[in-house]
């Protein structure tokens, strides 16, 4: 009977992926591509542009043109004002776009705002990179609470690892709603490595530094955590200055545009000949930097996941990590922000071959590069 037949258009599910920062974009572009390739799904993309420039770098490289761009970023935005703009803008978007489901990632204010706006409209929420927990609501801040709120509302939880799935089950999430997929950052990393192999010119912007620092041992640095603003950032700068005083070392540091980072680094490190403070790199250039370097010093979350895959020891300038897999596997170590400890750890890796090789085993505790496909399939089945 005609009345009972469902037209293909009606059975197509409209899935709206929502993100706003650079790390979310890096980790969600493989998901957007996989959703587009999945039959039965109409993939829509809404960006909030919580970080404007850094987000656009990734969208360009990943060839994603968002269907909706809320462009919420304002100078010196407070968390309260940003959250209010996000919830309002996303709510209006959902009213207009009427998605059957939204997908959010990780732990940003965009993640929590998207979750809340969807919850108000009873739109189901899928959470990519679900189940990361530090156990401390102030580390990282405010991300630990952003992801916990999303964990309460989501009906599909894409956990990157078994440990993340365990954390969700400990919070009484129904195991049937948890899917261990691997982390999509490994999908992004492997795809970008393949691109770099085929077309090395896409990261030629680092040629000059590679020539300038030829023969030196390169330490790659990133730092942007809110918990480290102030004294922590000054300590990190002092540690970098001591490391770069060694004539055999060079530090390459793409400096985050946040004034809390940039002003400190400019004040403490400008003029040091072994330190290259450069603008944030687009993703292919950053992957090339990880490849060029001998070790990584960072307070980033995503970089902790990428470095083990490339066999690069990673020293994490935090007191705690919600990504214990790298530490457990021996490729990551927590060093906090005490300059003496950072310098000791780096010098011991540079000077002790056995210590270096123990930390530089390439392995992938965070995924196999197929996470996005798994996520798209689950969503197609679940609607
Ligand atoms: N990244 C990048 N360019 C840079 C520095 C980092 O593309 O100059 C990438 C990095 O590879 C990782 C992500 O940005 O995938 C991490 O972002 P960030 O450290 O800002 O955030 P977090 O992961 O701590 O949330």
PDB file of C-alpha atoms and ligand atoms in Angstrom, residues 22-23 26-27 51 54 57-58 107 185 222 224-225 254 256 279-283 286-287 290 298-303 306 318 323, ligand 1:
ATOM      1  CA  UNK A  22      40.892  23.575  16.165  1.00  0.00           C
ATOM      2  CA  UNK A  23      41.236  20.274  18.037  1.00  0.00           C
ATOM      3  CA  UNK A  26      40.908  17.990  13.469  1.00  0.00           C
ATOM      4  CA  UNK A  27      39.092  15.181  15.248  1.00  0.00           C
ATOM      5  CA  UNK A  51      38.381  29.842  17.808  1.00  0.00           C
ATOM      6  CA  UNK A  54      42.632  28.149  14.080  1.00  0.00           C
ATOM      7  CA  UNK A  57      42.953  26.550   8.998  1.00  0.00           C
ATOM      8  CA  UNK A  58      41.538  23.054   9.525  1.00  0.00           C
ATOM      9  CA  UNK A 107      34.863  18.770  26.044  1.00  0.00           C
ATOM     10  CA  UNK A 185      42.628  11.913  15.834  1.00  0.00           C
ATOM     11  CA  UNK A 222      52.999  23.626  22.370  1.00  0.00           C
ATOM     12  CA  UNK A 224      47.867  26.750  25.797  1.00  0.00           C
ATOM     13  CA  UNK A 225      46.167  25.232  28.856  1.00  0.00           C
ATOM     14  CA  UNK A 254      54.083  27.334  17.331  1.00  0.00           C
ATOM     15  CA  UNK A 256      48.984  29.832  20.542  1.00  0.00           C
ATOM     16  CA  UNK A 279      52.533  31.210  14.224  1.00  0.00           C
ATOM     17  CA  UNK A 280      50.230  28.220  14.794  1.00  0.00           C
ATOM     18  CA  UNK A 281      50.814  25.683  12.037  1.00  0.00           C
ATOM     19  CA  UNK A 282      48.125  24.199   9.862  1.00  0.00           C
ATOM     20  CA  UNK A 283      47.676  20.488  10.463  1.00  0.00           C
ATOM     21  CA  UNK A 286      52.245  20.413  12.488  1.00  0.00           C
ATOM     22  CA  UNK A 287      52.367  16.713  11.586  1.00  0.00           C
ATOM     23  CA  UNK A 290      56.098  16.128  15.005  1.00  0.00           C
ATOM     24  CA  UNK A 298      53.265  20.008  25.531  1.00  0.00           C
ATOM     25  CA  UNK A 299      50.250  20.643  27.709  1.00  0.00           C
ATOM     26  CA  UNK A 300      47.891  19.749  24.845  1.00  0.00           C
ATOM     27  CA  UNK A 301      45.421  16.876  24.935  1.00  0.00           C
ATOM     28  CA  UNK A 302      45.493  15.947  21.239  1.00  0.00           C
ATOM     29  CA  UNK A 303      49.271  16.071  20.935  1.00  0.00           C
ATOM     30  CA  UNK A 306      49.437  11.870  18.234  1.00  0.00           C
ATOM     31  CA  UNK A 318      50.169  18.986  33.500  1.00  0.00           C
ATOM     32  CA  UNK A 323      44.684  10.201  28.654  1.00  0.00           C
TER      33      UNK A 323
HETATM   34  N1  LIG B   1      47.982  21.521  16.252  1.00  0.00           N
HETATM   35  C1  LIG B   1      48.079  22.120  14.996  1.00  0.00           C
HETATM   36  N2  LIG B   1      48.909  23.198  14.856  1.00  0.00           N
HETATM   37  C2  LIG B   1      49.656  23.697  15.876  1.00  0.00           C
HETATM   38  C3  LIG B   1      49.542  23.093  17.158  1.00  0.00           C
HETATM   39  C4  LIG B   1      48.690  22.003  17.309  1.00  0.00           C
HETATM   40  O1  LIG B   1      47.436  21.698  14.048  1.00  0.00           O
HETATM   41  O2  LIG B   1      50.377  24.685  15.656  1.00  0.00           O
HETATM   42  C5  LIG B   1      47.060  20.393  16.417  1.00  0.00           C
HETATM   43  C6  LIG B   1      47.632  19.155  17.053  1.00  0.00           C
HETATM   44  O3  LIG B   1      48.154  18.291  16.090  1.00  0.00           O
HETATM   45  C7  LIG B   1      46.440  18.535  17.756  1.00  0.00           C
HETATM   46  C8  LIG B   1      45.553  19.721  18.058  1.00  0.00           C
HETATM   47  O4  LIG B   1      46.039  20.813  17.294  1.00  0.00           O
HETATM   48  O5  LIG B   1      45.711  17.671  16.901  1.00  0.00           O
HETATM   49  C9  LIG B   1      45.649  20.035  19.530  1.00  0.00           C
HETATM   50  O6  LIG B   1      45.049  21.236  19.775  1.00  0.00           O
HETATM   51  P1  LIG B   1      45.227  21.993  21.146  1.00  0.00           P
HETATM   52  O7  LIG B   1      46.534  21.635  21.744  1.00  0.00           O
HETATM   53  O8  LIG B   1      44.962  23.433  20.824  1.00  0.00           O
HETATM   54  O9  LIG B   1      44.001  21.503  22.009  1.00  0.00           O
HETATM   55  P2  LIG B   1      43.766  20.253  22.977  1.00  0.00           P
HETATM   56  O10 LIG B   1      44.080  19.009  22.227  1.00  0.00           O
HETATM   57  O11 LIG B   1      44.614  20.454  24.198  1.00  0.00           O
HETATM   58  O12 LIG B   1      42.312  20.346  23.304  1.00  0.00           O
END
